[in-house]
Every structure is written in C-alpha cells, then in structure tokens.
Coordinates of C-alpha atoms and ligand atoms in Angstrom, one line a residue:
M1 CA 42.0 41.2 12.2
Q2 CA 44.5 43.8 13.3
R3 CA 47.7 45.3 11.9
S4 CA 49.6 43.5 14.6
D5 CA 48.5 40.2 13.1
F6 CA 50.8 41.0 10.1
P7 CA 54.7 40.9 10.2
K8 CA 56.3 44.0 11.7
D9 CA 58.2 44.9 8.5
F10 CA 55.0 44.5 6.3
R11 CA 54.7 47.3 3.8
W12 CA 51.4 49.2 4.0
G13 CA 50.8 51.5 1.1
C14 CA 48.6 53.0 -1.5
S15 CA 49.2 53.4 -5.2
T16 CA 48.8 56.0 -7.9
S17 CA 50.1 56.6 -11.4
S18 CA 51.4 59.7 -13.2
Y19 CA 48.9 60.2 -16.0
Q20 CA 45.9 59.4 -13.7
I21 CA 46.7 62.1 -11.1
E22 CA 49.3 64.6 -12.2
G23 CA 47.7 67.0 -14.7
G24 CA 50.1 69.8 -15.5
I25 CA 50.6 68.3 -18.9
H26 CA 52.1 71.5 -20.4
E27 CA 54.3 72.3 -17.5
G28 CA 58.0 71.7 -16.8
G29 CA 58.8 70.9 -20.4
R30 CA 56.6 67.8 -20.5
S31 CA 56.1 66.3 -23.9
E32 CA 52.9 64.7 -25.3
S33 CA 52.1 61.2 -24.1
I34 CA 50.1 58.6 -26.0
W35 CA 47.3 59.1 -23.4
D36 CA 47.1 62.8 -24.2
R37 CA 46.6 61.9 -27.8
F38 CA 44.2 59.1 -27.2
A39 CA 42.1 61.0 -24.7
N40 CA 41.8 63.9 -27.1
T41 CA 40.6 61.6 -29.9
P42 CA 36.8 61.8 -29.9
G43 CA 35.1 58.6 -28.8
C44 CA 38.1 57.1 -27.0
V45 CA 37.4 58.1 -23.4
K46 CA 34.0 58.4 -21.8
E47 CA 32.6 62.0 -21.8
G48 CA 35.7 63.1 -23.6
H49 CA 37.6 63.3 -20.3
T50 CA 41.4 63.8 -20.4
G51 CA 44.2 63.8 -17.9
E52 CA 44.9 67.5 -18.6
V53 CA 44.1 68.5 -15.0
A54 CA 43.3 65.1 -13.3
C55 CA 43.9 65.6 -9.6
D56 CA 46.3 68.5 -10.2
H57 CA 48.7 66.5 -8.2
Y58 CA 51.5 68.3 -10.1
H59 CA 50.7 71.3 -8.0
R60 CA 48.9 69.7 -5.0
W61 CA 51.3 66.9 -4.2
P62 CA 52.2 68.3 -0.7
E63 CA 48.6 68.1 0.3
D64 CA 48.3 64.6 -1.2
F65 CA 51.3 63.3 0.7
D66 CA 49.9 64.8 3.9
I67 CA 46.8 62.7 3.3
A68 CA 48.9 59.6 2.8
K69 CA 50.8 60.4 6.0
Q70 CA 47.6 60.8 7.9
L71 CA 46.4 57.4 6.6
G72 CA 49.5 56.0 8.3
V73 CA 50.9 54.1 5.3
N74 CA 54.6 53.5 5.3
A75 CA 55.0 53.1 1.6
Y76 CA 53.7 55.0 -1.4
R77 CA 53.7 53.6 -5.0
F78 CA 53.7 56.2 -7.8
S79 CA 54.9 56.3 -11.4
I80 CA 57.2 58.5 -13.3
A81 CA 55.9 60.1 -16.5
W82 CA 58.4 59.3 -19.2
P83 CA 57.3 62.4 -21.2
R84 CA 58.4 64.6 -18.4
I85 CA 61.9 63.2 -18.6
F86 CA 62.3 63.2 -22.3
D87 CA 61.0 65.5 -25.1
Y88 CA 62.5 63.7 -28.0
S89 CA 61.3 66.3 -30.5
K90 CA 63.6 68.8 -28.8
S91 CA 66.5 66.8 -27.5
S92 CA 68.0 63.4 -26.8
S93 CA 69.1 64.6 -23.3
P94 CA 66.9 64.3 -20.3
N95 CA 64.7 67.3 -19.4
V96 CA 66.1 68.8 -16.2
A97 CA 62.8 70.3 -15.1
G98 CA 61.2 66.9 -15.2
L99 CA 64.0 65.3 -13.2
D100 CA 63.7 68.2 -10.7
F101 CA 60.0 67.6 -10.3
Y102 CA 60.4 63.9 -9.3
D103 CA 63.4 64.9 -7.1
R104 CA 61.1 67.2 -5.1
L105 CA 58.4 64.6 -5.1
V106 CA 60.6 61.9 -3.6
D107 CA 62.0 64.3 -1.0
G108 CA 58.4 65.2 -0.1
M109 CA 57.6 61.5 0.4
L110 CA 60.7 60.9 2.5
A111 CA 60.0 63.9 4.6
R112 CA 56.7 62.4 5.5
G113 CA 57.9 58.9 6.2
L114 CA 56.6 57.5 3.0
E115 CA 58.9 54.9 1.4
P116 CA 58.9 55.7 -2.3
W117 CA 58.1 52.8 -4.7
A118 CA 58.6 54.0 -8.2
T119 CA 57.0 52.5 -11.3
L120 CA 59.0 53.4 -14.5
Y121 CA 56.2 52.7 -16.9
H122 CA 52.5 53.0 -16.1
W123 CA 51.3 53.4 -19.7
D124 CA 52.2 57.0 -20.6
L125 CA 54.6 56.5 -23.5
P126 CA 56.0 59.6 -25.2
Q127 CA 53.9 60.2 -28.3
H128 CA 57.1 60.8 -30.3
L129 CA 58.1 57.2 -29.8
Q130 CA 54.6 56.0 -30.7
D131 CA 54.9 57.9 -34.0
Q132 CA 57.8 55.6 -34.8
G133 CA 55.9 52.4 -33.9
G134 CA 55.9 52.6 -30.1
W135 CA 56.5 49.4 -28.3
A136 CA 56.2 47.4 -31.5
N137 CA 59.5 49.0 -32.6
R138 CA 62.6 47.5 -30.9
T139 CA 64.2 50.9 -30.6
T140 CA 61.7 51.7 -27.9
V141 CA 63.3 49.1 -25.7
E142 CA 66.6 51.0 -26.0
A143 CA 64.9 54.3 -25.3
F144 CA 63.3 52.8 -22.2
V145 CA 66.7 51.6 -20.9
N146 CA 68.1 55.1 -21.5
Y147 CA 65.2 56.7 -19.7
T148 CA 65.7 54.2 -16.8
D149 CA 69.3 55.2 -16.7
A150 CA 68.5 58.9 -16.5
I151 CA 65.9 58.6 -13.8
T152 CA 67.8 56.1 -11.6
R153 CA 71.0 58.2 -11.8
R154 CA 69.0 61.0 -10.4
L155 CA 66.8 59.2 -7.8
G156 CA 68.6 55.9 -7.2
D157 CA 70.2 57.2 -4.0
R158 CA 66.8 57.7 -2.4
I159 CA 64.5 55.2 -4.1
Q160 CA 65.1 51.7 -3.0
H161 CA 62.1 50.0 -4.7
W162 CA 61.7 50.1 -8.5
I163 CA 59.0 48.6 -10.6
T164 CA 59.8 48.4 -14.2
H165 CA 56.4 47.9 -15.8
N166 CA 52.9 48.1 -14.6
E167 CA 50.6 45.4 -16.1
P168 CA 52.3 44.7 -19.4
W169 CA 49.3 42.6 -20.3
C170 CA 47.2 45.8 -20.4
T171 CA 49.8 47.8 -22.3
A172 CA 50.1 45.1 -24.9
F173 CA 46.5 43.8 -25.3
L174 CA 44.2 46.6 -24.2
G175 CA 46.4 49.2 -26.0
N176 CA 47.2 47.2 -29.2
K177 CA 44.7 44.4 -29.6
E178 CA 41.4 45.6 -28.1
G179 CA 42.2 49.2 -28.9
C180 CA 40.4 50.5 -25.8
H181 CA 43.5 52.0 -24.3
A182 CA 46.2 54.1 -25.9
P183 CA 47.5 53.9 -28.6
G184 CA 44.2 52.4 -29.7
L185 CA 45.4 49.8 -32.1
K186 CA 43.5 46.6 -32.9
D187 CA 46.2 44.3 -34.2
F188 CA 46.9 41.0 -32.4
K189 CA 50.3 40.5 -34.0
V190 CA 51.5 44.0 -33.0
A191 CA 50.2 43.4 -29.5
L192 CA 52.2 40.3 -29.1
Q193 CA 55.4 42.0 -30.4
V194 CA 54.7 44.8 -27.9
S195 CA 54.4 42.2 -25.1
H196 CA 57.8 40.8 -26.0
H197 CA 59.5 44.3 -26.2
L198 CA 57.9 45.2 -22.8
L199 CA 59.4 42.1 -21.2
L200 CA 62.7 42.7 -22.9
S201 CA 62.9 46.3 -21.7
H202 CA 62.1 45.1 -18.2
G203 CA 65.1 42.6 -18.3
L204 CA 67.5 45.0 -19.9
A205 CA 66.6 47.8 -17.5
I206 CA 67.4 45.8 -14.3
P207 CA 71.2 45.9 -14.5
V208 CA 71.0 49.6 -15.2
I209 CA 68.8 50.1 -12.1
R210 CA 71.2 48.0 -10.0
Q211 CA 74.2 50.0 -11.2
N212 CA 72.6 53.4 -10.3
S213 CA 70.7 52.3 -7.2
P214 CA 73.0 49.7 -5.6
N215 CA 70.7 48.8 -2.7
A216 CA 67.5 48.7 -4.8
K217 CA 64.9 45.9 -4.9
V218 CA 63.5 45.5 -8.4
G219 CA 60.4 43.8 -9.8
A220 CA 57.6 44.1 -12.3
A221 CA 53.9 44.5 -11.4
L222 CA 51.6 42.1 -13.3
S223 CA 47.9 42.0 -13.5
L224 CA 47.1 38.3 -12.7
H225 CA 43.9 36.5 -12.6
P226 CA 42.8 33.2 -11.0
L227 CA 40.8 31.3 -13.6
S228 CA 38.3 28.5 -13.6
P229 CA 36.5 26.6 -16.3
A230 CA 32.8 27.2 -17.0
S231 CA 32.2 23.4 -16.8
A232 CA 34.1 20.2 -16.3
S233 CA 34.2 19.5 -20.0
A234 CA 37.6 18.8 -21.6
E235 CA 37.0 21.7 -24.0
D236 CA 36.4 24.2 -21.2
L237 CA 39.4 22.9 -19.3
A238 CA 41.6 23.3 -22.4
A239 CA 40.2 26.8 -23.0
T240 CA 41.0 27.8 -19.5
L241 CA 44.5 26.6 -19.9
R242 CA 44.8 28.7 -23.1
H243 CA 43.5 31.8 -21.4
D244 CA 45.9 31.2 -18.5
G245 CA 48.6 30.9 -21.1
L246 CA 48.1 34.5 -22.4
R247 CA 46.8 36.2 -19.3
N248 CA 49.2 34.9 -16.8
R249 CA 51.9 32.5 -18.1
W250 CA 52.8 34.7 -21.1
F251 CA 54.5 37.0 -18.7
L252 CA 55.3 34.8 -15.7
D253 CA 57.0 32.1 -17.7
P254 CA 59.6 34.2 -19.5
L255 CA 60.2 36.3 -16.3
Y256 CA 61.0 33.1 -14.4
G257 CA 63.3 31.7 -17.1
R258 CA 61.0 29.4 -19.0
G259 CA 60.6 31.3 -22.2
Y260 CA 57.2 31.7 -23.7
P261 CA 54.6 28.9 -23.0
Q262 CA 55.0 26.6 -26.0
D263 CA 51.3 25.6 -26.0
I264 CA 50.4 29.2 -26.7
V265 CA 53.2 29.8 -29.2
K266 CA 51.7 26.9 -31.1
V267 CA 48.1 28.4 -30.9
L268 CA 49.4 31.8 -32.1
G269 CA 51.3 30.4 -35.1
N270 CA 52.6 33.2 -37.2
L271 CA 51.2 35.8 -34.8
A272 CA 53.9 34.9 -32.3
P273 CA 56.5 37.7 -31.7
T274 CA 59.9 37.8 -33.2
V275 CA 62.4 36.9 -30.5
L276 CA 66.1 37.4 -31.1
E277 CA 68.9 35.4 -29.7
G278 CA 69.6 36.4 -26.1
D279 CA 66.2 38.0 -25.5
L280 CA 64.9 35.3 -23.3
K281 CA 68.0 35.3 -21.2
A282 CA 67.7 39.0 -20.8
I283 CA 64.1 38.8 -19.8
A284 CA 64.9 36.2 -17.1
E285 CA 67.2 38.6 -15.3
P286 CA 66.6 37.8 -11.6
T287 CA 64.3 40.2 -9.7
D288 CA 63.8 40.7 -6.0
F289 CA 60.1 40.6 -5.9
L290 CA 56.9 40.1 -7.9
G291 CA 54.3 42.8 -7.8
V292 CA 50.8 41.4 -8.1
N293 CA 47.9 43.6 -9.1
Y294 CA 44.7 41.7 -8.1
Y295 CA 41.2 42.8 -9.0
F296 CA 39.1 39.8 -10.1
P297 CA 38.9 36.1 -11.1
E298 CA 37.6 34.9 -14.5
I299 CA 35.5 31.9 -15.7
V300 CA 36.4 30.6 -19.1
A301 CA 34.5 28.6 -21.7
H302 CA 35.5 27.1 -25.0
A303 CA 34.1 29.2 -27.9
P304 CA 34.8 27.9 -31.4
G305 CA 35.1 30.7 -33.9
Q306 CA 36.0 33.2 -31.2
G307 CA 39.3 34.4 -32.7
V308 CA 42.6 32.6 -32.5
M309 CA 42.2 31.7 -28.8
Q310 CA 38.7 30.2 -29.3
L311 CA 37.5 31.1 -25.9
T312 CA 35.2 33.4 -24.1
V313 CA 35.0 34.8 -20.5
V314 CA 31.7 33.9 -19.0
E315 CA 30.0 36.3 -16.5
P316 CA 28.2 34.3 -13.8
E317 CA 24.9 35.6 -12.5
H318 CA 24.2 36.4 -8.9
V319 CA 27.7 37.2 -7.8
E320 CA 28.8 40.2 -5.9
R321 CA 30.3 42.9 -8.2
T322 CA 31.9 46.3 -8.0
G323 CA 30.8 49.3 -9.9
F324 CA 33.0 48.1 -12.8
N325 CA 31.1 44.9 -12.9
W326 CA 34.2 43.1 -11.7
Q327 CA 33.5 40.1 -9.5
V328 CA 34.4 40.5 -5.8
A329 CA 36.4 37.4 -4.8
P330 CA 38.9 37.8 -2.0
D331 CA 39.3 34.0 -2.0
G332 CA 40.6 34.3 -5.6
L333 CA 43.6 36.2 -4.2
V334 CA 44.5 33.3 -2.0
R335 CA 44.1 30.9 -4.9
L336 CA 46.2 33.1 -7.1
L337 CA 49.0 33.7 -4.7
S338 CA 49.2 30.0 -3.8
R339 CA 49.5 29.1 -7.4
V340 CA 52.1 31.8 -8.2
V341 CA 54.3 30.6 -5.3
K342 CA 53.9 26.9 -6.2
D343 CA 54.7 27.5 -9.9
Y344 CA 57.3 30.3 -9.8
A345 CA 58.6 30.7 -6.2
P346 CA 59.2 34.4 -6.2
A347 CA 61.4 35.5 -3.3
H348 CA 58.9 38.1 -2.2
I349 CA 55.5 39.2 -3.3
F350 CA 53.9 42.6 -2.9
I351 CA 50.3 43.2 -3.7
T352 CA 51.0 46.4 -5.7
E353 CA 47.4 47.1 -6.5
N354 CA 44.0 46.0 -5.2
G355 CA 40.9 48.1 -4.9
S356 CA 37.3 48.8 -6.0
T357 CA 35.1 51.4 -7.6
Y358 CA 31.5 52.2 -6.5
D359 CA 29.2 55.1 -7.0
D360 CA 30.1 57.2 -4.1
V361 CA 27.7 59.7 -2.6
V362 CA 28.9 62.8 -0.9
L363 CA 26.4 63.7 1.9
A364 CA 25.5 67.2 2.8
D365 CA 28.0 67.2 5.6
G366 CA 30.7 66.2 3.2
S367 CA 31.0 62.6 4.4
I368 CA 31.2 59.6 2.1
H369 CA 29.9 56.3 3.5
D370 CA 31.4 53.9 1.1
S371 CA 30.7 50.8 3.1
Q372 CA 31.1 48.5 0.1
R373 CA 34.6 49.7 -0.5
T374 CA 35.4 49.3 3.2
S375 CA 34.1 45.8 3.1
F376 CA 36.1 45.0 -0.1
L377 CA 39.3 46.3 1.6
Q378 CA 38.6 44.4 4.8
R379 CA 37.9 41.1 3.1
H380 CA 40.9 41.4 0.8
L381 CA 43.2 42.2 3.7
A382 CA 41.8 39.1 5.5
A383 CA 42.8 37.1 2.4
V384 CA 46.3 38.6 2.5
L385 CA 46.6 37.7 6.1
E386 CA 45.6 34.1 5.3
T387 CA 48.4 33.9 2.7
V388 CA 50.9 35.3 5.3
K389 CA 49.8 32.8 7.8
S390 CA 50.3 30.0 5.4
D391 CA 53.8 31.2 4.9
L392 CA 53.5 32.5 1.4
P393 CA 56.2 35.3 1.0
V394 CA 53.7 38.2 0.8
R395 CA 55.4 41.2 2.2
G396 CA 53.1 44.2 1.5
Y397 CA 49.8 45.6 0.3
F398 CA 49.2 48.7 -1.7
A399 CA 45.6 49.9 -1.9
W400 CA 44.5 51.3 -5.3
S401 CA 44.2 54.2 -4.9
L402 CA 45.1 57.1 -2.7
L403 CA 42.8 59.4 -4.7
D404 CA 39.9 59.2 -7.1
N405 CA 41.6 59.7 -10.5
F406 CA 41.4 59.5 -14.2
E407 CA 40.4 55.9 -14.7
W408 CA 41.7 55.5 -18.3
A409 CA 38.9 54.8 -20.9
E410 CA 36.3 55.4 -18.1
G411 CA 37.5 59.0 -17.5
Y412 CA 36.4 60.3 -14.1
L413 CA 33.3 58.2 -14.0
K414 CA 34.9 55.4 -12.0
R415 CA 36.2 56.3 -8.5
F416 CA 38.7 54.0 -6.8
G417 CA 40.1 56.4 -4.2
L418 CA 40.3 56.0 -0.4
T419 CA 40.1 59.8 -0.8
H420 CA 37.3 61.5 -2.7
V421 CA 38.3 64.2 -5.2
D422 CA 35.8 66.8 -6.3
F423 CA 37.1 67.4 -9.8
Q424 CA 35.4 70.8 -10.0
T425 CA 37.1 72.3 -6.9
Q426 CA 39.9 69.8 -6.4
K427 CA 38.8 69.4 -2.8
R428 CA 39.9 66.1 -1.2
R429 CA 37.8 64.3 1.4
L430 CA 38.8 61.1 3.1
K431 CA 36.1 58.5 2.5
A432 CA 34.9 56.2 5.3
S433 CA 37.0 53.4 3.7
G434 CA 40.1 55.7 4.1
E435 CA 39.1 56.3 7.7
W436 CA 38.9 52.6 8.3
Y437 CA 42.3 52.0 6.7
R438 CA 43.8 54.7 8.8
D439 CA 42.3 53.3 12.0
F440 CA 43.4 49.8 11.1
L441 CA 46.9 51.0 10.4
Q442 CA 46.9 52.9 13.7
G443 CA 45.8 49.8 15.5
K444 CA 42.5 51.1 16.5
Ligands
FCB501 C1 44.8 48.7 -13.1 C2 45.7 49.8 -13.4 C3 45.5 51.1 -12.6 C4 44.0 51.3 -12.3 C5 43.3 50.1 -11.8 C6 41.9 50.3 -11.5 O1 44.6 47.8 -14.2 O2 47.0 49.4 -13.2 O3 46.1 52.2 -13.2 O4 43.4 51.9 -13.4 O5 43.4 49.1 -12.7

C-alpha cells in the first residue's frame, strides 16, 4: 500500500481537541469549562489529572504545527474552546483575546500548509451554561448558534471545513447518562434531551456557517460502531437492532431527514425527548460531508432487566485489543462505511478520527517502538483503501492523535499520539508509528 494508491486530493490529517491539548486554562480571558469542573471533582478522572497544562499547546503550538508539517499531513483537525470565546459571567460579547488566539493558530496552520478543519464543539462547554442546565436547556442551542456566529465571522475567510459537533453520542450519554464524562450526570431522560439539543444546534448552526464562510464545507463527526448479535437468536438480533438504534441511527436518521427512529422512540416511552415543531426539519439541514470517528465494533446480546434497552455489550475472548481493551477490527471499518453509504448516501465521508492506545516505552536513546500502533494504523489505512477502491465516497483520513494528550476520564494514562509527550518536561518525540506515517505520506 502506498499513498499513490489513494486519490490525489485525498485529505491526510491528524486530529486533536482543545481541552485535551491546550492547557493555558487561565489565560487569554478563558472562562471555566465543564471539564475543568469535572476534572477537579475528586474521583472523576484517574489520578486526579486535569487539563490545566495538558500539552501546553496554548504556548507550544508553533512546535506542534512544525511536527505536523514534518509528518507531511495536508490537513489538521482541531477544536475551538467555547470558553475562550465567551465568558458569560462577564459579558455577552465575544472575548477578543480568545478570537485572537485562534486567529493566530489558523494562520500558523496555513503558513505550514496545514488545511484547518475546525470542530466547534469537542465537549468543553462553558460551565456558566451548565449551571443553567447545559445542553438539556434549549437556550444552550441558541448560545451555540451565537458562538458559531462569532467564531465563523472571525475565521470563516480562512477555514473552509467546519465540524459542528464531535461525537454527540458521547456528549449526551457518557456525560449525562453514564456520568463518566463531564458534566457527570446519570439521568437517561436528560441525556436524551441533550442529544436532541445537540442535533438541533448542529442544524441551526449550518446556515450561520454558510453565511459567514461562503465556501465552507460543513458536517458533523459521529462515533459510529458496526454491530453484530452475540448469537443468531431472535432476541439477540432484536437487541442488536435496538443498540444500533441508539448508538448509530439516533443521530444518523434525523441528520438525513428521517426523524428519530420510531422503534427506539417506542422503547424509550416517556424518556423520549421533547421535540418542537420545525426541529426535525432544522436538524436535517443538508451537510457536505459526514465525519466518521471509528474505533471498535460491538457484539450485542439481549439482557432482560438491563435497563430500558434490555441489552448488554458482550466482550469476546481471544480477540486482539488495544490498551483501552477496545477490539482491533479494521474490517469493521469497511462494514461500517458500506452500511452508512447504503443507508444514508452521504456525499462525502471523512474518517475524522481513528487511532489506538498502547503502553508506550521510551528507550534510553529516546526512541519509542510502538509497533502495535503502527500495525493498527497500517491495517486501518488498508481498510480505508478497500472502501475507496469499492467506490465509497471516502475522501480523507485523520489519525487520532497528533500528540499524546488528556484522555478524558483516563487522564494522561492512555496515550494515543503519533508523537510522545513527556508531561513532566513537555518534550515531544515522534514515535515509530509517526515515522511510519511520515514515510508513507512521503511515498517512501
Ligand atoms: C474519541 C474522542 C477523542 C479521543 C478518542 C480516543 O471518542 O472524540 O477526543 O478521546 O476518542
């Protein structure tokens, strides 16, 4: 497999997100985010880690973009920290220092030939909005649209690729049902209302983006999973369909104009979200691409008594796994993309995230031989190539992640970077996987 096997205009990138790398949480007039609050709540994040310093990207971004340039990627996906753009406790106007920061960042990307792909929401909600109910409160939708307006007015001339939300499933359910992500709530009904408001804010933000950034391509990035039943029994098949209904279809169906899947609405009963007239039409606002974040497949079994959904995810034995215990299944990506194209026919698909964590060892000479990550990357790129060859409209691949970073509830214990970060010294070292990606991209 070589780079030249892929289309010429294929986007080759890597991804990051604001809270996971920036640090500088008290600088440039940034306000508190729900992740600051959550990480500082004892017991929420492993080892009590927080994003206070993270990769110190707020100060070290020139070095980080130099690394990306050396990798040879032509696109860079990052996210904007909403709390840098608004401090609602002080003012309803955007914070100029925050806008200036991203202005410099984008110019820094462009100067190095990195096409900026901006995500507007990668989980760091201003705490001030959470204090008023967060995404469960419909006024947050309006606030998101205003924030989108402020940022796209300032950067819409230089950013041509906008992603509204990153993995709304995670925001809604990890944050508000499981409680293992910020804001740490455990309320299924709230989580479902949150999911609706996330989708609505996506739809309502699109015309604003198009207005301020006339040539822009817009989409959302979903975490999608190929699913299979634990057995051929009718119960397991039905459970798999239910799981698919909440994990995949709950977001894909309304985005592609079908409203919420009725089989799931029925299962949810009075937990289903309040949907006002016009909401579904707004959510179905046409997009230019679908961002797919792919990590692992799931096997599903019927489980009577297991909550409203009555199902469980089964972990098979003897399968290859990453350091997160996630199954390694490049073929799952082919299965997933084929299904998405068959059922929803998005114009273009970009793999906006894909990557792996392993226990990296830094040798005495500073090298990191992360052969498992290299193999993961190679096999997933081969899967992407297979989809391209079968004419699926896959137009780019963004590796997660450029740098080791703050891995949410796992703190700094899980490393996904192509570049190793020593969090004591902030020294960056390209791992062997990063060297492989670089050589691949340079056609070596
Ligand atoms: C995804 C998130 C991303 C990162 C990877 C490992 O769910 O979007 O921020 O944490 O997982």
